[in-house]
Short mmCIF file of C-alpha atoms in Angstrom, two decimals:
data_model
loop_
_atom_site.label_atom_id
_atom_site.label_comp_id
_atom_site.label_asym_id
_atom_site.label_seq_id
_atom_site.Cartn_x
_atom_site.Cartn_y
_atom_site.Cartn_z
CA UNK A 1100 0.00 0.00 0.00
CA UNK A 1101 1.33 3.33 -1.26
CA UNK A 1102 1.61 6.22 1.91
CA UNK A 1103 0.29 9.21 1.36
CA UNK A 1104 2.71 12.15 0.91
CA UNK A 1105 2.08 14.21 4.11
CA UNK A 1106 4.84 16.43 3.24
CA UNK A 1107 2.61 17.81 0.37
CA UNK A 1108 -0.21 17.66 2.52
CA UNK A 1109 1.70 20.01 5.29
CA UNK A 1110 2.88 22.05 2.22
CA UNK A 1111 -0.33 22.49 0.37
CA UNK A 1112 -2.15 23.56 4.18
CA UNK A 1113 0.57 26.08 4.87
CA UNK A 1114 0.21 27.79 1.16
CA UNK A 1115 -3.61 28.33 2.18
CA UNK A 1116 -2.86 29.67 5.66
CA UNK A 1117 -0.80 31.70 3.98
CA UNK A 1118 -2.64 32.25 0.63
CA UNK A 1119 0.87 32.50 -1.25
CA UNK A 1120 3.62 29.98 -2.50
CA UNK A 1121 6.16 32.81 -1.13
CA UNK A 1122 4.86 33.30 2.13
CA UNK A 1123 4.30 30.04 2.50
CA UNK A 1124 7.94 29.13 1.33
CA UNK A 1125 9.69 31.88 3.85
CA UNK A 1126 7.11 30.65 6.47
CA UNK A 1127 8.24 26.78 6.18
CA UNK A 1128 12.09 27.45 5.63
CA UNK A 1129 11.67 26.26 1.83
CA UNK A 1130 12.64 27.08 -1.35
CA UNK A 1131 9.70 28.55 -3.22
CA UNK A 1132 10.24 26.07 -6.18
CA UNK A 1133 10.03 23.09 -3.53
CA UNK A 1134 6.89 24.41 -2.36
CA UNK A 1135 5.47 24.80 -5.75
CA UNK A 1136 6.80 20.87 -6.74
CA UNK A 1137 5.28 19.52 -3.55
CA UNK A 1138 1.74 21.07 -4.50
CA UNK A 1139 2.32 20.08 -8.18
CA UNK A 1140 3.11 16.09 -6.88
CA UNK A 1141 0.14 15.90 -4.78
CA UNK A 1142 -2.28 17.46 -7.49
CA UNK A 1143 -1.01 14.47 -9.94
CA UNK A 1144 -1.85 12.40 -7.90
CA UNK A 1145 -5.06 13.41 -6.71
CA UNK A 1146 -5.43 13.97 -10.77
CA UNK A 1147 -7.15 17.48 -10.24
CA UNK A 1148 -6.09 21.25 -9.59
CA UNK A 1149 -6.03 22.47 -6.30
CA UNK A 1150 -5.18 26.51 -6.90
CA UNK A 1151 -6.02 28.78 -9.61
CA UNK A 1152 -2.64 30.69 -10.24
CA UNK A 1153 -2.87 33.90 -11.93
CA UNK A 1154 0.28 36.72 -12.19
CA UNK A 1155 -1.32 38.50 -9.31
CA UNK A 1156 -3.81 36.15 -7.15
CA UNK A 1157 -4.01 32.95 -5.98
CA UNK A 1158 -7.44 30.95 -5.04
CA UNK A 1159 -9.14 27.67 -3.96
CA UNK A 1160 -10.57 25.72 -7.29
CA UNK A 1161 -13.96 24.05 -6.27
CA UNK A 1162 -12.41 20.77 -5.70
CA UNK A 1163 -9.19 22.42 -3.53
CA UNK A 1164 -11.36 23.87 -1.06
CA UNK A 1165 -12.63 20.49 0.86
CA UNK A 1166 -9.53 19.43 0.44
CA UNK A 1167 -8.00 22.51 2.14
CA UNK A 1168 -9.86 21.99 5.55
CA UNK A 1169 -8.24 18.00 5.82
CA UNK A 1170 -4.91 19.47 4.98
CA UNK A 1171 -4.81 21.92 7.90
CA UNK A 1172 -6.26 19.08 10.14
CA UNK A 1173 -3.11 16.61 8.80
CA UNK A 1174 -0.89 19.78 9.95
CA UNK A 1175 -2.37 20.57 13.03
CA UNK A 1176 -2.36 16.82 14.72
CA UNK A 1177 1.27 16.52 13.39
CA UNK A 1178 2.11 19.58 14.75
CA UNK A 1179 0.40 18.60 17.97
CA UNK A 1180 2.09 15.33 18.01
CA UNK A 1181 5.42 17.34 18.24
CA UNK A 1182 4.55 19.83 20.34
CA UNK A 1183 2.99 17.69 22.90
CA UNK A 1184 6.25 16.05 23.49
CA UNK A 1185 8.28 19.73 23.67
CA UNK A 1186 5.74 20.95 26.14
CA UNK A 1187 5.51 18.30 28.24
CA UNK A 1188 9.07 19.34 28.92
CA UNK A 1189 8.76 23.21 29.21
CA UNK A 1190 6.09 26.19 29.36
CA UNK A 1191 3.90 26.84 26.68
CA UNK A 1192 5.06 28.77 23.69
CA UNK A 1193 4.53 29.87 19.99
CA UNK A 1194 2.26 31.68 18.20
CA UNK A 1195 -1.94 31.85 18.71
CA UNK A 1196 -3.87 32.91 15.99
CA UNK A 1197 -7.16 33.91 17.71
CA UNK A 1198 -10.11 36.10 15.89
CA UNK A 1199 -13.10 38.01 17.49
CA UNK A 1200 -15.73 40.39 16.69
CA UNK A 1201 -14.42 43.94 16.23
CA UNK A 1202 -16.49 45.99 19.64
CA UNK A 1203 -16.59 43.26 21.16
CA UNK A 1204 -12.81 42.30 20.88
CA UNK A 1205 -11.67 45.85 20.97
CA UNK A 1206 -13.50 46.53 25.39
CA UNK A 1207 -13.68 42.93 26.06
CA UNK A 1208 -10.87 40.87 24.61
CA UNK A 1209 -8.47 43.22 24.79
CA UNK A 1210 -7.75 44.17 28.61
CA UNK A 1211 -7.63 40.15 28.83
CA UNK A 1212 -4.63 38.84 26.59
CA UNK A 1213 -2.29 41.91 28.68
CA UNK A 1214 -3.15 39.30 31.88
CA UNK A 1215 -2.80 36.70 29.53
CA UNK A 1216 0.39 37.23 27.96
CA UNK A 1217 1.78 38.77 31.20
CA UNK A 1218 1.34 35.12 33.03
CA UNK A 1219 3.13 33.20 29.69
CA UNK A 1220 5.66 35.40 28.19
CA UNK A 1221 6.43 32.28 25.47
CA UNK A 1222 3.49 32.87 23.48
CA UNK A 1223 2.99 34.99 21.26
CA UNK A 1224 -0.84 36.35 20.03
CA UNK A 1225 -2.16 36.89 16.35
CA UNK A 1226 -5.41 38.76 17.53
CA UNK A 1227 -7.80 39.62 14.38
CA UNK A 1228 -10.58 41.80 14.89
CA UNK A 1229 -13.44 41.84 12.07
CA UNK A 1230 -17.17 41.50 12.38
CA UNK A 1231 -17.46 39.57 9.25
CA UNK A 1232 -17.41 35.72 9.95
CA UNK A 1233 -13.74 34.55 9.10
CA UNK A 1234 -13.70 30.92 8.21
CA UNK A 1235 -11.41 29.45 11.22
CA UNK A 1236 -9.45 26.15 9.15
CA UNK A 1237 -9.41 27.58 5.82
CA UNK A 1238 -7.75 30.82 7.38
CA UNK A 1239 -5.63 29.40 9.68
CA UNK A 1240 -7.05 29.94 13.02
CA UNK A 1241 -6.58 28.39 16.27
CA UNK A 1242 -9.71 29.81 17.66
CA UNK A 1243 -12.25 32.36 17.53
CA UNK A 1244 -15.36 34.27 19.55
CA UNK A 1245 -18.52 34.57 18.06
CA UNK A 1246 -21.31 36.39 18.91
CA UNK A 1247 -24.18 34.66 16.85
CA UNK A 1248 -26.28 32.19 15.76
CA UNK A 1249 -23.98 29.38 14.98
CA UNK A 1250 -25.01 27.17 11.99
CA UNK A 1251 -24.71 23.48 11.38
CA UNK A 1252 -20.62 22.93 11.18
CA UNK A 1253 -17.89 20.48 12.09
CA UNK A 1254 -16.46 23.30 14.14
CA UNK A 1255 -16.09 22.92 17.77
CA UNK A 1256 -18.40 25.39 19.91
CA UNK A 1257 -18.73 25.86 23.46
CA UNK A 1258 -21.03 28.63 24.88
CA UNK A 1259 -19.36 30.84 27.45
CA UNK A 1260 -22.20 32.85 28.45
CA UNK A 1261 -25.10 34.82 27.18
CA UNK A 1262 -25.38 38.67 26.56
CA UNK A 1263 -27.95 40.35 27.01
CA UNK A 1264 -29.06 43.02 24.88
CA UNK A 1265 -31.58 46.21 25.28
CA UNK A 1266 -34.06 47.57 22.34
CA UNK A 1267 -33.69 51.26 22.11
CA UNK A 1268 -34.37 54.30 20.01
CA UNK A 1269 -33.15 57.38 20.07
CA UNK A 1270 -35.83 60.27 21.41
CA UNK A 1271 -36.10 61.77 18.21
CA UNK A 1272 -37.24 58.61 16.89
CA UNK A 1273 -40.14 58.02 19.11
CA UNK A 1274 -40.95 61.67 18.98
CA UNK A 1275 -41.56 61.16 15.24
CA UNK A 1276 -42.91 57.78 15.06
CA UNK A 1277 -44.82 57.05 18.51
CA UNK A 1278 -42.90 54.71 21.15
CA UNK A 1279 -43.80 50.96 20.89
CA UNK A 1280 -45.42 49.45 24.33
CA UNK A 1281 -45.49 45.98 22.38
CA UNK A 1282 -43.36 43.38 20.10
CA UNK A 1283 -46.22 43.10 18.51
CA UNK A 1284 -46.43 46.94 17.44
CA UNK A 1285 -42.89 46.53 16.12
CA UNK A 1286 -43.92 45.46 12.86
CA UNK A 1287 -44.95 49.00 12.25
CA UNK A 1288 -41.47 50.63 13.00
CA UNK A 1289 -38.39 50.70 10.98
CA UNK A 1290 -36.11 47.99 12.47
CA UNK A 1291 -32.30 48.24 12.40
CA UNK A 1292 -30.97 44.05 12.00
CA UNK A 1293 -27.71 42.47 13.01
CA UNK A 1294 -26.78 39.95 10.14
CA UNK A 1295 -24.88 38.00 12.04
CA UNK A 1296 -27.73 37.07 14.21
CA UNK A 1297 -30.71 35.25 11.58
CA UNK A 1298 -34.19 34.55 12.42
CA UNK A 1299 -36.79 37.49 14.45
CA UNK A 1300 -36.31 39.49 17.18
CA UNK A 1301 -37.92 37.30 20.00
CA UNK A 1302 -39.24 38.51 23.45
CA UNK A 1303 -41.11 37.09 26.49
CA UNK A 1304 -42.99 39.16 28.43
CA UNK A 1305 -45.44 39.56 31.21
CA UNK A 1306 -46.66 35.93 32.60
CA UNK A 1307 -44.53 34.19 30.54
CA UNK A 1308 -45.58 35.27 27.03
CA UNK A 1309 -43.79 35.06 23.82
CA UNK A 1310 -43.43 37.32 20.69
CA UNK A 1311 -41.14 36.68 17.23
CA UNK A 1312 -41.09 39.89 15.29
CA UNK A 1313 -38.66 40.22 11.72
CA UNK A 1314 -36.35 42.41 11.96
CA UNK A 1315 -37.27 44.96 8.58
CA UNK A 1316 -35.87 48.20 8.14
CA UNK A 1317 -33.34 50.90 6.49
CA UNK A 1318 -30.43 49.36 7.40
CA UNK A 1319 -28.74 45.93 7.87
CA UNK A 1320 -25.19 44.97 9.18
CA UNK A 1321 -22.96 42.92 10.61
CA UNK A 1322 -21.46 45.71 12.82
CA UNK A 1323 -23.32 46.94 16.17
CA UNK A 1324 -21.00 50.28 15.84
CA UNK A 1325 -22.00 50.79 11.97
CA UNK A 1326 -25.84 50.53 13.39
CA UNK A 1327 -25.36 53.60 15.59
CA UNK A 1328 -25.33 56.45 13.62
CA UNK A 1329 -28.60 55.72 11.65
CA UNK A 1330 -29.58 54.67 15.57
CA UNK A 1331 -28.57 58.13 16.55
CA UNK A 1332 -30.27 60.26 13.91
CA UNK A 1333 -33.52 59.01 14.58
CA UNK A 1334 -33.94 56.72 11.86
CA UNK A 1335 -34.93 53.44 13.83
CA UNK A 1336 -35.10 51.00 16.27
CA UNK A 1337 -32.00 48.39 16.97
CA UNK A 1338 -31.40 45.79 19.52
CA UNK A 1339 -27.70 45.81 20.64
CA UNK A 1340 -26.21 44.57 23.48
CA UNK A 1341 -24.67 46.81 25.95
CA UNK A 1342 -20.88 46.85 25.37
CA UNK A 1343 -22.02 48.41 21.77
CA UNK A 1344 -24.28 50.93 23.41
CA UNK A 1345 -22.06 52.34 26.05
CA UNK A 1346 -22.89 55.24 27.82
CA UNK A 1347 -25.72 56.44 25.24
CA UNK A 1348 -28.46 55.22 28.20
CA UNK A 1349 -26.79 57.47 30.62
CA UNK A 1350 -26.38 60.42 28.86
CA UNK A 1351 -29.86 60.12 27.08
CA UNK A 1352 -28.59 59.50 23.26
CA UNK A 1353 -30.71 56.56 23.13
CA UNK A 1354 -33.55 55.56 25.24
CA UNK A 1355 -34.48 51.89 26.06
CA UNK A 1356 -37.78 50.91 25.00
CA UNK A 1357 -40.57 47.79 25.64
CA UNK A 1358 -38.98 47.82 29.14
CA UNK A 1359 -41.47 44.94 30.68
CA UNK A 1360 -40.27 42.62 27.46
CA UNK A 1361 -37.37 40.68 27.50
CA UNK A 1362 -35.29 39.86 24.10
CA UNK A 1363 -34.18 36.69 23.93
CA UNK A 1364 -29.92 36.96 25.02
CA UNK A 1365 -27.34 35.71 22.26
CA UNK A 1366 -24.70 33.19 23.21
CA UNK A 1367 -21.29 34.20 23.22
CA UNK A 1368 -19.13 30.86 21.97
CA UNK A 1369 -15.61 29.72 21.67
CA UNK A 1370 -15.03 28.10 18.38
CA UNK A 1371 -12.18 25.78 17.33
CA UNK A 1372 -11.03 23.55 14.37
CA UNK A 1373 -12.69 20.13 14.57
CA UNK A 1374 -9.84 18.58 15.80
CA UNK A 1375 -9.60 17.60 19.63
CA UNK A 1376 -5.69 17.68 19.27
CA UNK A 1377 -4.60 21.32 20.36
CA UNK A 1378 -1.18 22.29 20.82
CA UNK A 1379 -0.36 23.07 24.62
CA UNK A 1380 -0.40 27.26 24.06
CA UNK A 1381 -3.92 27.45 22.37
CA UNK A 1382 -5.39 25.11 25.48
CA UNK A 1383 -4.00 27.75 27.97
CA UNK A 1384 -5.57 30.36 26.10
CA UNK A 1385 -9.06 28.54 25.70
CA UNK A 1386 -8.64 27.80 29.33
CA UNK A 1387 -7.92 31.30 30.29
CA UNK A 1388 -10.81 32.77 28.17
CA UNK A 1389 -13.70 30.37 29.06
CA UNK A 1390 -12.60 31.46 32.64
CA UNK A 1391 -12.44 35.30 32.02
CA UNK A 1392 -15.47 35.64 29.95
CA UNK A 1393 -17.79 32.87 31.43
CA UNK A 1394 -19.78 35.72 33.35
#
């Protein structure tokens, strides 16, 4: 039986992380013509095209992109496999890559990797902020924070609490258009929707009763902070948790609104490759921020 060549594998992964032959070359300590042969070999024998090479740009053909996410699972566990040995021996270290949602990262995150990397000065932290979802395997990622609904996947998720969030409107607003005292009267008001988050707006209320309202409106995004200046001029109604809204409640900016309803919270989750083999590093980060942000 004829072993697979996990050298090509490893190479082929590492040219998506790093979505060039070059980087990927520099990145692995080989020649950029090696790197280009070892992709070559394992596309013959696979008998199909894995990259579409142009001067300029380099891409995923339709049958290299499955393919990608069981490459970077053949690198990880072999990196694993080594680095389970070296840490056994020593302290954590190397390099995290770790993505999060931009506000959210930016007040939350943040303040935490200082303690973090203060307690293990051998490892290093990638930290990517971006409200768009990145795609954690194909990208390279050894973990990521999401605040959404999370689709079917073969990622790994594990809910670290929920966050609440508040529907509001600035005074303006509700001066023009009336002030809801129902979910039900919502339906009548321009909405402001989160993308991120799919499905209605859903409430309980008084003795236990439920309301699902869609979300329709002048503007949809998947940034809380791009929400508030149509929020602040008066040109709808959002529901945003409170680390986007800040002080606005204080100072009177925005006011909250269908007080005696509560939306239903969104999950904040902790997403990693499918693999259950994790370098020593990334578990003492996961560790670290299921403990931090668990409340």
């Amino acid at each position: 039986m004829r072993l697979p060549d996990l050298e090509a594998w490893a190479i082929f992964a590492s040219v998506v992380e790093h979505r060039s032959f070059s980087a990927a070359a520099d990145a692995i300590g080989l020649s950029k013509a090696t790197v280009s042969k070892a992709v070559s070999r394992l596309e013959t024998q696979l008998g199909q095209s894995l990259f579409n090479r142009t001067s300029r740009h380099l891409s995923l053909t339709e049958a290299g992109r499955p393919l990608a996410e069981r490459a970077a699972r053949i690198l990880v566990e072999a990196r694993c496999a080594e680095e389970a040995a070296h840490d056994s021996a020593s302290a954590p270290e190397g390099r995290v890559r770790l993505a999060a949602p931009m506000s959210f990262g930016v007040k939350n995150v943040a303040p935490l990797l200082a303690e973090f990397l203060a307690a293990h000065p051998g490892i290093e932290i990638e930290f990517h902020l971006s409200d768009a979802r990145v795609d954690i395997v194909a990208e390279g990622y050894d973990l990521a924070l999401r605040i959404a609904d999370l689709p079917d996947s073969s990622l790994r998720a594990r809910r670290l609490c929920s966050i609440a969030a508040s529907i509001v409107a600035a005074p303006a607003y509700i001066a023009t258009h009336g002030e809801p005292t129902h979910p039900g009267q919502l339906g009548e008001h321009r909405l402001l929707g989160y993308t991120n988050i799919t499905g209605p707006w859903r409430f309980r209320g008084p003795g236990g009763a439920e309301v699902s309202v869609r979300a329709e409106g002048p503007l949809a995004a998947n940034s809380g902070e791009a929400m508030m200046p149509t929020l602040l001029a008066g040109l709808g109604i959002a529901r945003l948790p409170e680390f986007i809204l800040g002080d606005t409640l204080e100072t009177g900016a925005l006011v909250p609104i269908l007080k005696d309803w509560t939306p239903a919270p969104v999950g904040l989750h902790l997403m990693t490759p499918p693999s259950p083999l994790r370098p020593a590093r990334v578990e003492a980060l996961i560790a670290f921020l299921s403990e931090r942000l668990r409340d």
